[in-house]
PDB file of C-alpha atoms in Angstrom:
ATOM      1  CA  MET A   1     -27.977  19.850 -30.359  1.00 42.00           C
ATOM      2  CA  LYS A   2     -27.821  17.992 -27.037  1.00 49.00           C
ATOM      3  CA  ASP A   3     -28.232  20.069 -23.903  1.00 52.00           C
ATOM      4  CA  ILE A   4     -25.161  19.992 -21.718  1.00 53.00           C
ATOM      5  CA  LYS A   5     -26.143  19.272 -18.139  1.00 63.00           C
ATOM      6  CA  ASP A   6     -24.065  19.425 -15.005  1.00 70.00           C
ATOM      7  CA  LYS A   7     -24.257  17.094 -12.036  1.00 73.00           C
ATOM      8  CA  SER A   8     -23.239  18.315  -8.582  1.00 75.00           C
ATOM      9  CA  ILE A   9     -20.802  16.057  -6.787  1.00 71.00           C
ATOM     10  CA  PRO A  10     -19.250  16.450  -3.337  1.00 68.00           C
ATOM     11  CA  LEU A  11     -15.813  18.006  -3.021  1.00 70.00           C
ATOM     12  CA  TYR A  12     -13.851  16.629  -0.078  1.00 67.00           C
ATOM     13  CA  SER A  13     -10.558  17.751   1.426  1.00 61.00           C
ATOM     14  CA  SER A  14      -7.386  17.665  -0.628  1.00 57.00           C
ATOM     15  CA  ILE A  15      -5.961  14.310  -1.661  1.00 59.00           C
ATOM     16  CA  CYS A  16      -2.251  13.863  -1.369  1.00 50.00           C
ATOM     17  CA  CYS A  17      -0.245  13.317  -4.510  1.00 53.00           C
ATOM     18  CA  GLY A  18       2.813  12.811  -2.359  1.00 48.00           C
ATOM     19  CA  MET A  19       3.366  10.984   0.918  1.00 44.00           C
ATOM     20  CA  GLY A  20      -0.094  10.988   2.537  1.00 45.00           C
ATOM     21  CA  LEU A  21      -2.693  13.361   3.918  1.00 44.00           C
ATOM     22  CA  PHE A  22      -5.341  13.117   6.605  1.00 40.00           C
ATOM     23  CA  VAL A  23      -8.829  12.550   5.220  1.00 46.00           C
ATOM     24  CA  GLU A  24     -11.856  14.149   6.793  1.00 47.00           C
ATOM     25  CA  GLU A  25     -15.362  12.939   6.149  1.00 58.00           C
ATOM     26  CA  ASN A  26     -16.713  16.477   5.865  1.00 66.00           C
ATOM     27  CA  ILE A  27     -17.861  17.681   2.486  1.00 76.00           C
ATOM     28  CA  GLU A  28     -16.252  21.046   1.821  1.00 83.00           C
ATOM     29  CA  ASP A  29     -18.354  22.055  -1.169  1.00 86.00           C
ATOM     30  CA  TYR A  30     -20.210  20.758  -4.200  1.00 87.00           C
ATOM     31  CA  ILE A  31     -18.937  21.208  -7.723  1.00 88.00           C
ATOM     32  CA  ALA A  32     -20.715  20.939 -11.051  1.00 89.00           C
ATOM     33  CA  VAL A  33     -19.322  18.384 -13.485  1.00 90.00           C
ATOM     34  CA  PRO A  34     -20.613  18.207 -17.076  1.00 88.00           C
ATOM     35  CA  ASP A  35     -22.570  14.995 -17.615  1.00 87.00           C
ATOM     36  CA  ARG A  36     -20.371  14.005 -20.555  1.00 89.00           C
ATOM     37  CA  TYR A  37     -17.663  13.075 -18.024  1.00 89.00           C
ATOM     38  CA  ILE A  38     -19.787  10.965 -15.697  1.00 89.00           C
ATOM     39  CA  ASN A  39     -22.547   8.349 -15.715  1.00 89.00           C
ATOM     40  CA  SER A  40     -25.737   9.416 -13.934  1.00 85.00           C
ATOM     41  CA  ASN A  41     -26.150   5.878 -12.538  1.00 90.00           C
ATOM     42  CA  LYS A  42     -22.875   5.983 -10.592  1.00 93.00           C
ATOM     43  CA  GLU A  43     -21.636   7.937  -7.582  1.00 91.00           C
ATOM     44  CA  TYR A  44     -18.696  10.324  -7.729  1.00 92.00           C
ATOM     45  CA  PHE A  45     -16.616  12.532  -5.483  1.00 90.00           C
ATOM     46  CA  ALA A  46     -13.907  15.120  -6.058  1.00 91.00           C
ATOM     47  CA  ASN A  47     -10.631  16.022  -4.395  1.00 90.00           C
ATOM     48  CA  ILE A  48      -8.102  18.755  -5.047  1.00 90.00           C
ATOM     49  CA  ALA A  49      -4.649  17.344  -5.858  1.00 93.00           C
ATOM     50  CA  LYS A  50      -1.913  18.342  -3.444  1.00 91.00           C
ATOM     51  CA  GLY A  51       1.708  17.662  -4.334  1.00 93.00           C
ATOM     52  CA  ASP A  52       3.659  16.580  -7.392  1.00 95.00           C
ATOM     53  CA  SER A  53       3.869  12.786  -7.245  1.00 95.00           C
ATOM     54  CA  MET A  54       1.453  12.293 -10.155  1.00 97.00           C
ATOM     55  CA  ILE A  55       2.862  14.871 -12.592  1.00 96.00           C
ATOM     56  CA  GLY A  56       3.922  12.106 -14.984  1.00 97.00           C
ATOM     57  CA  LYS A  57       0.215  11.389 -15.503  1.00 97.00           C
ATOM     58  CA  GLY A  58      -0.643  15.050 -16.007  1.00 96.00           C
ATOM     59  CA  ILE A  59      -1.964  15.566 -12.463  1.00 96.00           C
ATOM     60  CA  ASN A  60      -0.635  18.791 -10.991  1.00 95.00           C
ATOM     61  CA  ASP A  61      -0.912  20.458  -7.605  1.00 94.00           C
ATOM     62  CA  GLY A  62      -4.299  22.205  -7.426  1.00 93.00           C
ATOM     63  CA  ASP A  63      -6.041  20.134 -10.118  1.00 94.00           C
ATOM     64  CA  THR A  64      -9.573  18.957  -9.388  1.00 93.00           C
ATOM     65  CA  LEU A  65      -9.754  15.156  -9.565  1.00 94.00           C
ATOM     66  CA  ILE A  66     -13.063  13.387 -10.183  1.00 95.00           C
ATOM     67  CA  PHE A  67     -13.315   9.818  -8.886  1.00 94.00           C
ATOM     68  CA  GLU A  68     -16.011   7.206  -9.409  1.00 94.00           C
ATOM     69  CA  LYS A  69     -16.791   5.523  -6.092  1.00 92.00           C
ATOM     70  CA  THR A  70     -15.621   1.922  -6.324  1.00 93.00           C
ATOM     71  CA  ASN A  71     -13.620  -0.551  -4.296  1.00 91.00           C
ATOM     72  CA  VAL A  72     -12.299  -2.478  -7.306  1.00 93.00           C
ATOM     73  CA  LEU A  73      -9.505  -1.368  -9.632  1.00 96.00           C
ATOM     74  CA  GLU A  74      -7.509  -3.056 -12.354  1.00 95.00           C
ATOM     75  CA  SER A  75      -3.747  -2.961 -12.260  1.00 95.00           C
ATOM     76  CA  GLY A  76      -2.485   0.244 -13.858  1.00 96.00           C
ATOM     77  CA  GLN A  77      -5.541   2.370 -13.045  1.00 98.00           C
ATOM     78  CA  ILE A  78      -5.232   5.589 -11.056  1.00 98.00           C
ATOM     79  CA  GLY A  79      -7.243   5.622  -7.872  1.00 97.00           C
ATOM     80  CA  SER A  80      -7.931   7.132  -4.498  1.00 93.00           C
ATOM     81  CA  PHE A  81      -6.846   5.007  -1.524  1.00 91.00           C
ATOM     82  CA  CYS A  82      -7.149   5.102   2.259  1.00 87.00           C
ATOM     83  CA  ILE A  83      -4.224   3.717   4.216  1.00 84.00           C
ATOM     84  CA  ASN A  84      -3.725   3.358   7.988  1.00 74.00           C
ATOM     85  CA  ASP A  85      -7.322   3.274   9.243  1.00 63.00           C
ATOM     86  CA  GLY A  86      -8.337   6.040   6.855  1.00 58.00           C
ATOM     87  CA  ASN A  87      -5.894   8.577   8.235  1.00 61.00           C
ATOM     88  CA  ASP A  88      -3.947   8.818   4.979  1.00 69.00           C
ATOM     89  CA  CYS A  89      -5.584   9.273   1.603  1.00 82.00           C
ATOM     90  CA  VAL A  90      -3.491   9.207  -1.558  1.00 91.00           C
ATOM     91  CA  CYS A  91      -3.923   9.319  -5.319  1.00 94.00           C
ATOM     92  CA  LYS A  92      -1.636   6.755  -6.955  1.00 97.00           C
ATOM     93  CA  ILE A  93      -1.347   4.128  -9.694  1.00 98.00           C
ATOM     94  CA  PHE A  94      -2.674   0.766  -8.475  1.00 97.00           C
ATOM     95  CA  ARG A  95      -0.678  -2.436  -9.018  1.00 96.00           C
ATOM     96  CA  LYS A  96      -1.600  -5.857  -7.637  1.00 92.00           C
ATOM     97  CA  LEU A  97       1.277  -8.339  -7.597  1.00 89.00           C
ATOM     98  CA  ASN A  98       0.970 -12.113  -8.071  1.00 87.00           C
ATOM     99  CA  ASN A  99       1.872 -12.665  -4.402  1.00 84.00           C
ATOM    100  CA  GLY A 100      -1.156 -10.630  -3.255  1.00 80.00           C
ATOM    101  CA  MET A 101       0.823  -7.548  -2.304  1.00 86.00           C
ATOM    102  CA  ILE A 102      -0.401  -4.185  -3.538  1.00 93.00           C
ATOM    103  CA  VAL A 103       1.904  -1.445  -4.779  1.00 96.00           C
ATOM    104  CA  LEU A 104       0.792   2.165  -5.089  1.00 96.00           C
ATOM    105  CA  GLU A 105       3.060   3.906  -7.574  1.00 97.00           C
ATOM    106  CA  SER A 106       3.728   7.573  -8.091  1.00 97.00           C
ATOM    107  CA  ALA A 107       4.186   9.095 -11.520  1.00 97.00           C
ATOM    108  CA  ASN A 108       7.270  10.986 -10.384  1.00 97.00           C
ATOM    109  CA  GLN A 109      10.615   9.244  -9.891  1.00 95.00           C
ATOM    110  CA  LYS A 110      11.453  11.210  -6.757  1.00 95.00           C
ATOM    111  CA  TYR A 111       8.793   9.235  -4.814  1.00 95.00           C
ATOM    112  CA  ASP A 112       9.173   5.607  -3.770  1.00 95.00           C
ATOM    113  CA  PRO A 113       6.236   3.259  -4.260  1.00 95.00           C
ATOM    114  CA  ILE A 114       4.023   2.484  -1.283  1.00 93.00           C
ATOM    115  CA  ILE A 115       3.996  -1.264  -0.593  1.00 92.00           C
ATOM    116  CA  ILE A 116       0.780  -2.518   0.999  1.00 90.00           C
ATOM    117  CA  ASP A 117       0.602  -5.848   2.802  1.00 81.00           C
ATOM    118  CA  VAL A 118      -3.174  -6.282   3.185  1.00 76.00           C
ATOM    119  CA  THR A 119      -2.641  -8.935   5.872  1.00 76.00           C
ATOM    120  CA  ASN A 120      -0.943  -6.394   8.169  1.00 74.00           C
ATOM    121  CA  GLU A 121      -2.222  -2.964   7.076  1.00 74.00           C
ATOM    122  CA  CYS A 122      -5.564  -1.251   6.863  1.00 80.00           C
ATOM    123  CA  PHE A 123      -6.101  -0.443   3.189  1.00 85.00           C
ATOM    124  CA  ARG A 124      -9.130   0.544   1.147  1.00 87.00           C
ATOM    125  CA  VAL A 125      -9.768   1.496  -2.466  1.00 91.00           C
ATOM    126  CA  ILE A 126     -12.097   4.504  -2.453  1.00 90.00           C
ATOM    127  CA  GLY A 127     -12.432   5.372  -6.125  1.00 93.00           C
ATOM    128  CA  LYS A 128     -11.199   5.290  -9.701  1.00 96.00           C
ATOM    129  CA  LEU A 129     -10.034   8.478 -11.435  1.00 97.00           C
ATOM    130  CA  VAL A 130     -12.376   9.326 -14.295  1.00 96.00           C
ATOM    131  CA  CYS A 131     -11.270  12.848 -15.208  1.00 95.00           C
ATOM    132  CA  LYS A 132      -9.403  15.906 -13.988  1.00 95.00           C
ATOM    133  CA  PHE A 133      -9.755  19.613 -14.427  1.00 92.00           C
ATOM    134  CA  SER A 134      -6.573  21.656 -14.451  1.00 90.00           C
ATOM    135  CA  SER A 135      -6.127  24.429 -11.971  1.00 77.00           C
ATOM    136  CA  VAL A 136      -5.672  27.943 -13.241  1.00 63.00           C
ATOM    137  CA  LYS A 137      -2.345  29.403 -12.121  1.00 56.00           C
TER     138      LYS A 137
END
């Protein structure tokens, strides 16, 4: 039987699953994640979901989201994004349009997509969602 090992990854401030949330660079804690969910050769970080814009993808307020650090996503993947010089950090579905525009979609119809014009806005992909752990309520 294989030993189950945990890897500690940094837990940062909440990530907005709504309209945007200020991101601080301070690590709030470290959490243990079973190695079956992550690759030991890659870097990861965690955020606590805040809001309801991603409920259609099973992400609920209070869930712990584990992201692989990357700046490249494929259309349709869920990621963590910094907008407006890093002052807003959101978890959304990434879409890249043929005209170069980027659309960040919610998984809840009550939220409009966020349209990103990379020629006029500061935008950065921070990570790709690899797993989530549901909050206990």
